Amino acid sequence: MDHTSSTGQQAGQSGFDAMQHPQKPHREQSPRPDTIDSRVGLKQQFPDPEDQEATRRTTVDVVALHGLRAESPKTWIAWKDGKSAASGEVNWLRDREMLPAVIPQARILTYDWNASYAEDASGPLAGAPKGISDVTL
């Protein structure tokens, strides 16, 4: 015998228990730990890391950090005219007419990290530095 009330509740269920709860929104799975290591860390953007002489001439380091749910290099790229893809891309950390023009003596680096905020993203990253003194190229 079905013990469903006129409200559609099974006998013994409170109204709260019988309510349909929306599914949690789909969250992007965080990367597998073995794929994170290759993306985490410092990467030289300017001057070209292959140009050792230009790198030696730098006198200051600028480290750019992307935000949550972001990643390099997408964070640092914009449309040249600020409006459309047809104008082409500009990377404001690498392109000579952007940040390098303002701070010509700078070595510009990005520090890439697992910025996912998925439920399973917390936890230690193998190889990630513990403090600023551990961050080296």
Short mmCIF file of C-alpha atoms in Angstrom, two decimals:
data_model
loop_
_atom_site.label_atom_id
_atom_site.label_comp_id
_atom_site.label_asym_id
_atom_site.label_seq_id
_atom_site.Cartn_x
_atom_site.Cartn_y
_atom_site.Cartn_z
CA MET A 1 0.00 0.00 0.00
CA ASP A 2 1.35 3.43 -0.95
CA HIS A 3 1.49 5.81 2.01
CA THR A 4 1.71 8.99 -0.02
CA SER A 5 -0.12 12.00 1.40
CA SER A 6 -2.06 14.53 -0.60
CA THR A 7 1.11 16.66 -0.69
CA GLY A 8 2.98 13.87 -2.46
CA GLN A 9 5.11 13.00 0.59
CA GLN A 10 5.85 9.46 1.60
CA ALA A 11 4.68 8.60 5.10
CA GLY A 12 7.35 9.45 7.66
CA GLN A 13 9.06 12.10 5.52
CA SER A 14 9.15 15.74 6.52
CA GLY A 15 8.36 18.35 3.91
CA PHE A 16 12.07 19.27 3.83
CA ASP A 17 13.17 15.69 3.17
CA ALA A 18 10.66 15.28 0.37
CA MET A 19 11.69 18.48 -1.44
CA GLN A 20 13.63 18.13 -4.63
CA HIS A 21 17.08 19.62 -4.14
CA PRO A 22 18.83 20.98 -7.19
CA GLN A 23 21.91 19.13 -8.29
CA LYS A 24 25.19 20.79 -7.43
CA PRO A 25 26.44 22.69 -10.45
CA HIS A 26 28.91 20.74 -12.54
CA ARG A 27 32.40 21.61 -11.42
CA GLU A 28 35.38 21.16 -13.58
CA GLN A 29 37.54 18.34 -12.33
CA SER A 30 40.89 19.58 -11.16
CA PRO A 31 43.84 18.30 -13.15
CA ARG A 32 45.35 14.98 -12.16
CA PRO A 33 48.37 15.48 -9.88
CA ASP A 34 50.74 14.03 -12.48
CA THR A 35 49.66 16.70 -15.01
CA ILE A 36 49.87 19.61 -12.54
CA ASP A 37 53.62 19.37 -11.96
CA SER A 38 54.49 20.33 -15.54
CA ARG A 39 52.34 23.48 -15.33
CA VAL A 40 53.28 24.67 -11.82
CA GLY A 41 56.18 27.00 -11.24
CA LEU A 42 58.07 29.99 -12.59
CA LYS A 43 58.29 30.58 -16.32
CA GLN A 44 60.26 33.41 -17.87
CA GLN A 45 58.18 35.49 -20.29
CA PHE A 46 60.57 38.35 -21.12
CA PRO A 47 63.23 38.56 -22.31
CA ASP A 48 63.12 35.36 -24.29
CA PRO A 49 64.56 32.71 -21.94
CA GLU A 50 66.83 31.54 -24.78
CA ASP A 51 68.45 35.00 -24.91
CA GLN A 52 70.91 34.56 -22.05
CA GLU A 53 72.66 37.89 -22.66
CA ALA A 54 69.40 39.88 -22.43
CA THR A 55 68.47 37.93 -19.30
CA ARG A 56 71.83 38.77 -17.69
CA ARG A 57 71.24 42.49 -18.33
CA THR A 58 68.00 42.56 -16.30
CA THR A 59 68.14 44.26 -12.91
CA VAL A 60 64.68 43.57 -11.49
CA ASP A 61 62.31 40.60 -11.47
CA VAL A 62 58.55 41.02 -11.96
CA VAL A 63 56.47 37.95 -11.11
CA ALA A 64 52.87 37.85 -12.37
CA LEU A 65 50.34 35.55 -10.69
CA HIS A 66 47.04 34.60 -12.29
CA GLY A 67 43.85 34.44 -10.23
CA LEU A 68 41.41 31.69 -9.33
CA ARG A 69 40.12 29.55 -12.19
CA ALA A 70 42.59 31.22 -14.51
CA GLU A 71 45.79 30.12 -16.15
CA SER A 72 48.74 31.43 -18.08
CA PRO A 73 49.06 32.55 -20.77
CA LYS A 74 45.33 33.26 -21.27
CA THR A 75 45.25 35.68 -18.35
CA TRP A 76 47.85 37.92 -19.97
CA ILE A 77 46.43 38.02 -23.50
CA ALA A 78 44.00 40.61 -24.88
CA TRP A 79 42.83 41.81 -28.29
CA LYS A 80 45.11 44.50 -29.70
CA ASP A 81 42.22 46.93 -30.15
CA GLY A 82 40.49 45.74 -26.96
CA LYS A 83 37.37 44.82 -28.95
CA SER A 84 37.76 42.06 -31.52
CA ALA A 85 39.77 38.98 -32.34
CA ALA A 86 40.31 40.35 -35.86
CA SER A 87 42.78 42.87 -34.42
CA GLY A 88 45.08 40.09 -33.22
CA GLU A 89 46.40 39.20 -29.80
CA VAL A 90 48.76 41.03 -27.52
CA ASN A 91 50.47 39.44 -24.52
CA TRP A 92 51.09 42.30 -22.15
CA LEU A 93 53.88 40.43 -20.34
CA ARG A 94 55.84 39.42 -23.48
CA ASP A 95 55.19 41.97 -26.21
CA ARG A 96 57.91 44.64 -26.32
CA GLU A 97 55.40 47.50 -26.59
CA MET A 98 53.57 46.46 -23.39
CA LEU A 99 55.07 45.88 -19.89
CA PRO A 100 58.62 45.42 -21.23
CA ALA A 101 58.42 48.98 -22.64
CA VAL A 102 57.48 50.37 -19.22
CA ILE A 103 60.11 48.38 -17.28
CA PRO A 104 62.83 47.62 -19.86
CA GLN A 105 65.31 46.39 -17.23
CA ALA A 106 62.87 43.75 -15.94
CA ARG A 107 62.94 40.02 -16.24
CA ILE A 108 59.22 39.19 -16.39
CA LEU A 109 58.06 35.83 -15.09
CA THR A 110 54.78 34.11 -14.40
CA TYR A 111 54.19 31.84 -11.46
CA ASP A 112 51.68 29.22 -12.53
CA TRP A 113 49.72 27.30 -9.91
CA ASN A 114 46.67 25.05 -9.67
CA ALA A 115 43.97 27.72 -9.44
CA SER A 116 41.03 25.32 -9.64
CA TYR A 117 38.54 25.64 -6.83
CA ALA A 118 36.85 22.32 -7.48
CA GLU A 119 36.04 20.27 -4.40
CA ASP A 120 38.93 17.90 -5.03
CA ALA A 121 41.55 20.58 -5.77
CA SER A 122 42.85 21.10 -2.26
CA GLY A 123 45.91 19.29 -1.12
CA PRO A 124 49.65 19.52 -1.51
CA LEU A 125 51.21 19.82 -4.93
CA ALA A 126 54.25 17.68 -5.49
CA GLY A 127 57.18 19.92 -6.28
CA ALA A 128 55.40 23.17 -5.36
CA PRO A 129 57.56 25.62 -3.40
CA LYS A 130 56.80 26.10 0.29
CA GLY A 131 57.93 29.73 0.41
CA ILE A 132 59.43 32.50 -1.69
CA SER A 133 62.96 31.29 -0.94
CA ASP A 134 62.10 28.01 -2.69
CA VAL A 135 61.08 29.77 -5.93
CA THR A 136 63.89 29.66 -8.47
CA LEU A 137 64.25 29.26 -12.20
#
